[in-house]
XYZ file of N, CA and C in Angstrom:
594
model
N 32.140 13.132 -22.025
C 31.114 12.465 -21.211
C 29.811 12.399 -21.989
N 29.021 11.240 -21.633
C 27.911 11.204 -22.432
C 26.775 12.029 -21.470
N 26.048 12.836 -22.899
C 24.556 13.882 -22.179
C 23.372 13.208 -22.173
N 22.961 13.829 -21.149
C 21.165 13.155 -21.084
C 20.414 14.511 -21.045
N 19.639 14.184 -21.680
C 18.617 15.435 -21.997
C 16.954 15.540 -21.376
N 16.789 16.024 -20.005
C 15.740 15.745 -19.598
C 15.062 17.328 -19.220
N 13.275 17.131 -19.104
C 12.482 18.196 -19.067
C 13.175 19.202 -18.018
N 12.921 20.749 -18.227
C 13.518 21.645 -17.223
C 11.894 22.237 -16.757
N 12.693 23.081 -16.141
C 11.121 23.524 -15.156
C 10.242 23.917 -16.224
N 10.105 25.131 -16.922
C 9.205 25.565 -17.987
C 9.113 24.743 -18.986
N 7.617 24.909 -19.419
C 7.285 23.929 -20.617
C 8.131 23.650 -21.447
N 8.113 22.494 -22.345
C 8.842 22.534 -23.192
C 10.521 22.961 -23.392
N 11.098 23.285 -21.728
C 12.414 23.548 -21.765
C 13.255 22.469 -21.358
N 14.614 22.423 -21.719
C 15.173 21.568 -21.583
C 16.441 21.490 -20.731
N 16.699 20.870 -20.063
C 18.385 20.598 -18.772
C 19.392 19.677 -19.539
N 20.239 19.631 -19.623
C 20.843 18.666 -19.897
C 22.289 18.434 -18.660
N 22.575 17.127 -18.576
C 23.561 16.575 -17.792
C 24.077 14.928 -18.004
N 25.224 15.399 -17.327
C 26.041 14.223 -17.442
C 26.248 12.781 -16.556
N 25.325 12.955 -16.161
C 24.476 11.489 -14.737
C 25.590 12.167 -13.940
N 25.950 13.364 -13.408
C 27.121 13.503 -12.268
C 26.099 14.645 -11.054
N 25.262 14.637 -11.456
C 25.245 15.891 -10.475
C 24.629 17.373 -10.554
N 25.504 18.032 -11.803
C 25.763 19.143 -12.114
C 24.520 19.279 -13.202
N 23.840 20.506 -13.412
C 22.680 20.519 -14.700
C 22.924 21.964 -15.828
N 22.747 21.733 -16.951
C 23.312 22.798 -17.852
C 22.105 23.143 -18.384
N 21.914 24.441 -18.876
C 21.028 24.553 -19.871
C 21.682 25.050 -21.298
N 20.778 25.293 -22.380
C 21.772 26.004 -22.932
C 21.624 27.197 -23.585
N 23.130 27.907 -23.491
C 23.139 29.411 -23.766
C 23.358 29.708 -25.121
N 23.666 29.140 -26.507
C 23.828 29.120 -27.814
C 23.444 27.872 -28.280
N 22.521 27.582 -29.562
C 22.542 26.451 -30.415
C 22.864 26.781 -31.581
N 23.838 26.080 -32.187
C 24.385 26.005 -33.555
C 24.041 24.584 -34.440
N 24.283 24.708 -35.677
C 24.037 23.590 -36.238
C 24.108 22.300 -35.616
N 25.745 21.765 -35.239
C 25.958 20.617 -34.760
C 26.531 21.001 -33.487
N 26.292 21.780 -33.089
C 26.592 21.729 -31.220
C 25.916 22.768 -30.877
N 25.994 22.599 -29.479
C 25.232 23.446 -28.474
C 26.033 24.353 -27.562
N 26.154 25.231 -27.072
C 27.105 26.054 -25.944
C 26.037 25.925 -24.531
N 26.536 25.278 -23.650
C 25.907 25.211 -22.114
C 26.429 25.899 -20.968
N 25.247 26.133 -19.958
C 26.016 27.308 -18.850
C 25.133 26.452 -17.901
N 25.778 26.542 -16.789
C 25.595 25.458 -15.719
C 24.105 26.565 -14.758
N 23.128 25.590 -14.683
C 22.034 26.504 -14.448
C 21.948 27.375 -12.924
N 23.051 26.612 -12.504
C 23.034 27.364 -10.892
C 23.645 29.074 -11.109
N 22.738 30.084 -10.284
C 23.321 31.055 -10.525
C 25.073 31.797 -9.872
N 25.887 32.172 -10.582
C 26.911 32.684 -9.966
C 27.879 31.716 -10.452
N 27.817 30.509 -11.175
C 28.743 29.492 -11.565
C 29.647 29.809 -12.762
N 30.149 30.041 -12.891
C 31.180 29.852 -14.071
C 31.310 28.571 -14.847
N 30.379 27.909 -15.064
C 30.987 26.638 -15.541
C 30.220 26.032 -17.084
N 30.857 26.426 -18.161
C 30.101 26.134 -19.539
C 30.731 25.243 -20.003
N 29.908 24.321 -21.007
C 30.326 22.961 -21.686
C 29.759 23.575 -23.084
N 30.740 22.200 -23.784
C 29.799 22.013 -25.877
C 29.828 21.124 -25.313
N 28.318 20.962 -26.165
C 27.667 19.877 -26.270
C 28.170 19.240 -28.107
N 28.617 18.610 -28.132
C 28.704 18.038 -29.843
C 27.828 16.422 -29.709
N 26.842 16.464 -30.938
C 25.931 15.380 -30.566
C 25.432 14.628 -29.234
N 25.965 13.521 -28.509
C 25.352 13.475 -27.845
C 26.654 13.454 -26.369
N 27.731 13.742 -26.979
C 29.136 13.909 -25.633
C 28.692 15.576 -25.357
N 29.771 15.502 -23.553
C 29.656 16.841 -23.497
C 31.059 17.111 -22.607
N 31.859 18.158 -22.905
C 32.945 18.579 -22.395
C 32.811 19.769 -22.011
N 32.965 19.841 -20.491
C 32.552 20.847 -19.776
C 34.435 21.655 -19.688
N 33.754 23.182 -20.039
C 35.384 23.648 -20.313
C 35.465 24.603 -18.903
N 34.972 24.847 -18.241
C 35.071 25.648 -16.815
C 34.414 24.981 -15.683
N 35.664 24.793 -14.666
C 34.634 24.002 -13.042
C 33.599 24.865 -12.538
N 32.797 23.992 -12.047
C 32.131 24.582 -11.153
C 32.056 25.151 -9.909
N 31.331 26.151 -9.384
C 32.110 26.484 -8.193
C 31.220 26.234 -6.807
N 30.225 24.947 -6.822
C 29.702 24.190 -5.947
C 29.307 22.900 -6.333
N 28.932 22.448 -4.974
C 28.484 20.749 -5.229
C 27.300 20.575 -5.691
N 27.779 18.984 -6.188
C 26.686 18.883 -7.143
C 25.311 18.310 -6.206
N 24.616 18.587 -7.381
C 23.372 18.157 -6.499
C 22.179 16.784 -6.976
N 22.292 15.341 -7.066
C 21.818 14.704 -7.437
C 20.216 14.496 -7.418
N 19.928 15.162 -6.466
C 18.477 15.373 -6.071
C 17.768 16.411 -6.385
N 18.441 17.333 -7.594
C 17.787 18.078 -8.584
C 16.601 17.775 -8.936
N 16.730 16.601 -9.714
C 15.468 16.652 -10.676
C 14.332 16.034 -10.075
N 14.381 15.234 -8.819
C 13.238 15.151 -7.852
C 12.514 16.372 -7.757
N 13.727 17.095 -7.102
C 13.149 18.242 -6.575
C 12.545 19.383 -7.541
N 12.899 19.299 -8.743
C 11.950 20.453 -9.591
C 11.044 19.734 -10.213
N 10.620 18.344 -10.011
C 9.517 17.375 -10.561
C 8.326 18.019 -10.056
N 9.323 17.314 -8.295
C 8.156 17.793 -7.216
C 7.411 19.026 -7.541
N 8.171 19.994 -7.056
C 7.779 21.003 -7.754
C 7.289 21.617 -8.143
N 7.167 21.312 -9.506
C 6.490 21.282 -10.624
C 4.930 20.776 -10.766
N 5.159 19.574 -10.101
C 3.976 19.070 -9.494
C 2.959 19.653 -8.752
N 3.367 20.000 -7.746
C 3.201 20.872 -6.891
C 2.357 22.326 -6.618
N 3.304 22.866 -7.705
C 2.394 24.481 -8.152
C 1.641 24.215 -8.895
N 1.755 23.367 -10.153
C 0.676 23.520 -10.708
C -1.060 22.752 -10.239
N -0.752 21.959 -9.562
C -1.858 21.118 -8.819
C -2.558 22.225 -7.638
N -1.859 23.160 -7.230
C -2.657 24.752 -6.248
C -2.972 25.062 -7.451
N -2.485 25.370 -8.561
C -2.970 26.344 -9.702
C -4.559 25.865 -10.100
N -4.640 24.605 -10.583
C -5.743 24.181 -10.510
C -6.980 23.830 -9.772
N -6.130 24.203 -8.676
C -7.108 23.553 -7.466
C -7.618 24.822 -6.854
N -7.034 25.797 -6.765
C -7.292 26.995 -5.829
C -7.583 28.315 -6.470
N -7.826 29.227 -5.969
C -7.660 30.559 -6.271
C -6.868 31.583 -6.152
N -6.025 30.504 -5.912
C -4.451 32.253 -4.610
C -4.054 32.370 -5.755
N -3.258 33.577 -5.477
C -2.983 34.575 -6.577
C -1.603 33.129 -7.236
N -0.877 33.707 -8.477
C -0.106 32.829 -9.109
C 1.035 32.939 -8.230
N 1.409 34.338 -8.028
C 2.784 34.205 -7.377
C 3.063 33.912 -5.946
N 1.467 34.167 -5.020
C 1.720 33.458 -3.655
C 2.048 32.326 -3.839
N 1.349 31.540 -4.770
C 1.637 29.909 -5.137
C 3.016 29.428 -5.101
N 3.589 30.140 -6.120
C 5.326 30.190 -6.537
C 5.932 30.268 -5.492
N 6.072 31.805 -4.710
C 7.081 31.726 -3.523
C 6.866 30.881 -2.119
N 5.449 30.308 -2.164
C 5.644 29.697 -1.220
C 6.145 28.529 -1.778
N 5.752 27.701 -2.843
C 6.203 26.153 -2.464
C 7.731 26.375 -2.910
N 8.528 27.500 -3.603
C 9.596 27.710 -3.461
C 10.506 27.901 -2.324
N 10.109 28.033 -1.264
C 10.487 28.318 -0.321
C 10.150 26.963 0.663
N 9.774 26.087 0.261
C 10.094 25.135 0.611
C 10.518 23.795 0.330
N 11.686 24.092 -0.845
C 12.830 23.544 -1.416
C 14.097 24.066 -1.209
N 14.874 24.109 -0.182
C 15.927 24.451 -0.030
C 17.141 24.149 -1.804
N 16.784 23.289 -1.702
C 17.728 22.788 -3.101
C 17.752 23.526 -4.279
N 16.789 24.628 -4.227
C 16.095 24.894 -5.447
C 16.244 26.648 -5.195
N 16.705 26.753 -4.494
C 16.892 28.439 -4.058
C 17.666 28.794 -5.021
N 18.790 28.876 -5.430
C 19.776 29.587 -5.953
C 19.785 28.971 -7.616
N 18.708 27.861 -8.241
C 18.539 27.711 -9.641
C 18.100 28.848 -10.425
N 17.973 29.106 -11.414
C 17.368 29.400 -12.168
C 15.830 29.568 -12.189
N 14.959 28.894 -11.477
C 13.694 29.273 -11.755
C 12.940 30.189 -11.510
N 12.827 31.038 -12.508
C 11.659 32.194 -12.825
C 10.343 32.171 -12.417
N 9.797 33.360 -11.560
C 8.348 33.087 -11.913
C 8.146 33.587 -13.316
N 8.392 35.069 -13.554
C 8.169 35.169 -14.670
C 7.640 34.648 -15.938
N 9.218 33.347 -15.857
C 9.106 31.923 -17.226
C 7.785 31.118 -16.862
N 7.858 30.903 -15.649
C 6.604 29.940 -15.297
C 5.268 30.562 -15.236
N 4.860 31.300 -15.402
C 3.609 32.348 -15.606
C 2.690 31.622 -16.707
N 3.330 31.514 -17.681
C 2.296 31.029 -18.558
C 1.968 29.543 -18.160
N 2.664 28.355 -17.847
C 2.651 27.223 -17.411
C 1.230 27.294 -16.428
N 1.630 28.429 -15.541
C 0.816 28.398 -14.110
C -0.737 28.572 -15.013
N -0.670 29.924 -15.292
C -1.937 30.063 -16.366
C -2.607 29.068 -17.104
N -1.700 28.259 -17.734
C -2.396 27.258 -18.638
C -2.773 25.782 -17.842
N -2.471 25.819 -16.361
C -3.062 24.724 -15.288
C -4.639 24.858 -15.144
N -4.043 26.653 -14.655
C -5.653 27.559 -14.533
C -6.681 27.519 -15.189
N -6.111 27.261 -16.536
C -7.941 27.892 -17.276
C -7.784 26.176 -17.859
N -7.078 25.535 -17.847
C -7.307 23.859 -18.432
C -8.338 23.088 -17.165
N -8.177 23.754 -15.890
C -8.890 23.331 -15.224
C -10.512 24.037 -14.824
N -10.567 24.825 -15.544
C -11.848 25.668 -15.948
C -13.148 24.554 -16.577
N -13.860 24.048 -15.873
C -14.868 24.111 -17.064
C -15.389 24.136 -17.794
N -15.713 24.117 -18.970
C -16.417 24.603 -19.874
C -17.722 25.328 -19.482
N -17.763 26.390 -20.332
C -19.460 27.294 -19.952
C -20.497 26.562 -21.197
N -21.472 26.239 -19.885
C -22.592 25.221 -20.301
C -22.941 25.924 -21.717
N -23.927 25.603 -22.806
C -24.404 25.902 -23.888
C -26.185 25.907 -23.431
N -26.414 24.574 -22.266
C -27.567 24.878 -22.560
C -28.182 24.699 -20.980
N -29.601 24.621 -20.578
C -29.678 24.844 -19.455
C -29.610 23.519 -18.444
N -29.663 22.253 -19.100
C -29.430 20.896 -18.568
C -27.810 20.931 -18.420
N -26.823 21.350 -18.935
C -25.523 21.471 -19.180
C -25.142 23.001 -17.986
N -25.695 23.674 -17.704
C -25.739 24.410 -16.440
C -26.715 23.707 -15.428
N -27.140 22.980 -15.214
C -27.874 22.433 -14.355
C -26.857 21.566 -13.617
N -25.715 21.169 -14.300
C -24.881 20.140 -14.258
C -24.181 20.443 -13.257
N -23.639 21.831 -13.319
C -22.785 22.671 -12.428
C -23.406 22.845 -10.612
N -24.431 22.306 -10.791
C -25.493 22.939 -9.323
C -24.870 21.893 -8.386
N -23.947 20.805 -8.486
C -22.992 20.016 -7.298
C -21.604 20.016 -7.223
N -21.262 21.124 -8.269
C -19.836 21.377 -8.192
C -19.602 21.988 -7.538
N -18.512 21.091 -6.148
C -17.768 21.861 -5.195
C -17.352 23.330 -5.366
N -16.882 23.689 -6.109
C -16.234 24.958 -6.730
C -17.656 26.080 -6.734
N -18.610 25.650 -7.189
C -19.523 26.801 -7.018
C -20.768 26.807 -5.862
N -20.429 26.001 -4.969
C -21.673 26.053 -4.009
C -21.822 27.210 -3.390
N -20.981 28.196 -3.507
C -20.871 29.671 -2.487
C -22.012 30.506 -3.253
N -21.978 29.759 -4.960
C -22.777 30.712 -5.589
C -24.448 30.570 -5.315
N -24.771 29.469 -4.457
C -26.344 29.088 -4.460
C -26.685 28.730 -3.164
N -25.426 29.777 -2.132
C -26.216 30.096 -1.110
C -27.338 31.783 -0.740
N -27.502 31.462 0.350
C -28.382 32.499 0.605
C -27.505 33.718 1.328
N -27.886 35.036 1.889
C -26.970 35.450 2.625
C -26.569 34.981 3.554
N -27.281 34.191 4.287
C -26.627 34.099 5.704
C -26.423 32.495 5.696
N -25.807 32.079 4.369
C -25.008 31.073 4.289
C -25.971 30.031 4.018
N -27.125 29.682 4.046
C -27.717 28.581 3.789
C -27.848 28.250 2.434
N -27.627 26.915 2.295
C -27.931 26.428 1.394
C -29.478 26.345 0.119
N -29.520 27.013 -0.976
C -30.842 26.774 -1.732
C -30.550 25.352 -2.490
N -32.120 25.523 -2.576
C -33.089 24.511 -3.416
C -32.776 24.681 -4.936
N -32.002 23.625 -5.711
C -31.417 24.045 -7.134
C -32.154 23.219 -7.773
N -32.454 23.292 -8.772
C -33.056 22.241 -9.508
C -33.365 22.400 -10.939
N -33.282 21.130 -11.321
C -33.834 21.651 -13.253
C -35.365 20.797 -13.547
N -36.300 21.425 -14.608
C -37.466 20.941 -14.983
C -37.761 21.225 -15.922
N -37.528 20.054 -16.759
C -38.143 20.067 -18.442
C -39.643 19.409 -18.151
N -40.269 20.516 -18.958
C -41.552 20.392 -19.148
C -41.705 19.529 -20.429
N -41.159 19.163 -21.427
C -41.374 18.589 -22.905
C -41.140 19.515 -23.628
N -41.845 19.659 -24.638
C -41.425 19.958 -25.838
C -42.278 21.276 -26.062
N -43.705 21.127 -25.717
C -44.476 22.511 -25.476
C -44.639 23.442 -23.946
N -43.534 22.541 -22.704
C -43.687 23.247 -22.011
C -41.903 23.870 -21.167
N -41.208 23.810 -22.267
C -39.666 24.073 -22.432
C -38.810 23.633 -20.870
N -37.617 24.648 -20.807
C -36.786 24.061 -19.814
C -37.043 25.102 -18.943
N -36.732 24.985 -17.523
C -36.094 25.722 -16.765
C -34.865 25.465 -15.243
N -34.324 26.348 -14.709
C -33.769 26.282 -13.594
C -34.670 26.748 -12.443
N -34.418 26.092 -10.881
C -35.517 26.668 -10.370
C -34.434 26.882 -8.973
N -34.772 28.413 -8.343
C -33.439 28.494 -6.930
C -34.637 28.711 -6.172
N -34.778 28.055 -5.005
C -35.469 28.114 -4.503
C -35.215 28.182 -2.216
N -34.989 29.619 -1.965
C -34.597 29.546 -0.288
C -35.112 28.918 0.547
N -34.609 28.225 1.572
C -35.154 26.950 2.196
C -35.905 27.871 3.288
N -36.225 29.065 3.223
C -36.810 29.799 4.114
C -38.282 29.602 3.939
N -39.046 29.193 2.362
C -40.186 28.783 1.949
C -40.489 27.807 1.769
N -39.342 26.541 2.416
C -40.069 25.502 2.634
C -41.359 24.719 2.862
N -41.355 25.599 4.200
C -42.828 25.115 4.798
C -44.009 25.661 3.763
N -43.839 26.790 3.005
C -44.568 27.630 2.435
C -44.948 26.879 0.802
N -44.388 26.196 1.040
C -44.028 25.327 -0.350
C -45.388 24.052 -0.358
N -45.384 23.178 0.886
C -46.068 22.592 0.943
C -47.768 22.639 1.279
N -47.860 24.213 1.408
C -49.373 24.381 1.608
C -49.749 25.375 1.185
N -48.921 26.116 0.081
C -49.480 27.527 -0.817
C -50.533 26.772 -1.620
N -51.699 27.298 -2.225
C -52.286 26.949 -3.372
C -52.236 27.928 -4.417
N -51.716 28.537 -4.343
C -50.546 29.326 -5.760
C -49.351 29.440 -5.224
N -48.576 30.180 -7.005
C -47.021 30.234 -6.716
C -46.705 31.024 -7.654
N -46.067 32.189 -7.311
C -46.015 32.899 -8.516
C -44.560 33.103 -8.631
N -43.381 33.022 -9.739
C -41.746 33.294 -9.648
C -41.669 33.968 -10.761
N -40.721 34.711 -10.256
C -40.196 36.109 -11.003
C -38.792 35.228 -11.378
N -39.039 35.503 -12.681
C -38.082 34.329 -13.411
C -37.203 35.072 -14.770
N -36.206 34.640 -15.665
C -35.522 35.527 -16.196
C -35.064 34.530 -17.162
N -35.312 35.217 -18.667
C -35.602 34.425 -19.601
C -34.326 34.673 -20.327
N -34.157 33.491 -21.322
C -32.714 33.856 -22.531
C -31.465 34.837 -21.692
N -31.399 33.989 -20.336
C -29.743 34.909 -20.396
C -28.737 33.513 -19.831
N -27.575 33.945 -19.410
C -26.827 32.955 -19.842
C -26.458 32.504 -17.967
């Protein structure tokens, strides 16, 4: 039978199958062939692969499932898009959207294997840390950090950046909406302010 060779759950890993159903990975590579073990757990069922045919030498001992590779796309999709998006821990992520793939219960997929995948969603969706203070100024409407520029009792501050030129440098300014009013009719202002840190 002729093989098709398409992405498996972990990076860079690979499934292979025979457009029937059934999905192999594989358990030995040799020069010109491959040794395959059918990825469902508890199966008995291994093929060679020689170039691009594959002769599966033990049945399998369930049905096949054509809606595999939807379903670990999905998936795939799936966890890593919470990974980036959220903060829950890696493996709440995993067992839940695992647990809601019936199809996908009894495969092969590891959290373990997928750990680094999950990780590398995580910090690709990180940010970069500003260099300078217009480049942190930048950050003062990102959804992700508004918790950091409230007040205690939840209100929102006054963020702002002000370049003075060239002889009167940069700064950030946080300012509690509690001194609002205080703002518009002080005739001084004095801020306790904090120089060269990051």
């Amino acid at each position: 039978m002729e093989v098709f060779e398409v992405e498996g759950f972990r990076s860079k890993s690979k499934l292979y199958h025979a457009n029937d159903g059934f999905f192999f990975n594989v358990k030995c590579a040799r020069q010109n062939s491959k040794s395959l073990k059918c990825i469902q757990n508890g199966c008995p069922a291994t093929g060679l692969m020689v170039e691009n045919l594959l002769c599966v030498k033990k049945v399998h001992n369930h049905q096949e499932n054509p809606s595999f590779l939807a379903l670990v796309v999905s998936l795939k999709q799936n966890i890593l898009l919470r990974c980036a998006r959220e903060s829950t821990p890696h493996r709440i992520i995993f067992d839940e959207e695992i647990s809601k793939t019936d199809g996908l219960n009894n495969a092969r997929l590891q959290y373990t294997r997928f750990l680094k995948t999950m990780e590398r969603a995580r910090r690709d969706a990180q940010p970069k840390i500003p260099l300078t203070l217009l480049e942190y100024a930048g950050c003062f409407n990102d959804e992700r950090y508004s918790c950091m520029f409230q007040t205690y009792n939840g209100q929102n501050m006054y963020r702002g950046y002000i370049n003075g030129g060239p002889d009167g440098g940069e700064a950030v300014v946080f300012i509690s909406p509690a001194l609002e009013n205080l703002l518009t009719s002080a005739q001084e202002l004095h801020i306790d302010a904090t120089f060269k840190s990051r």
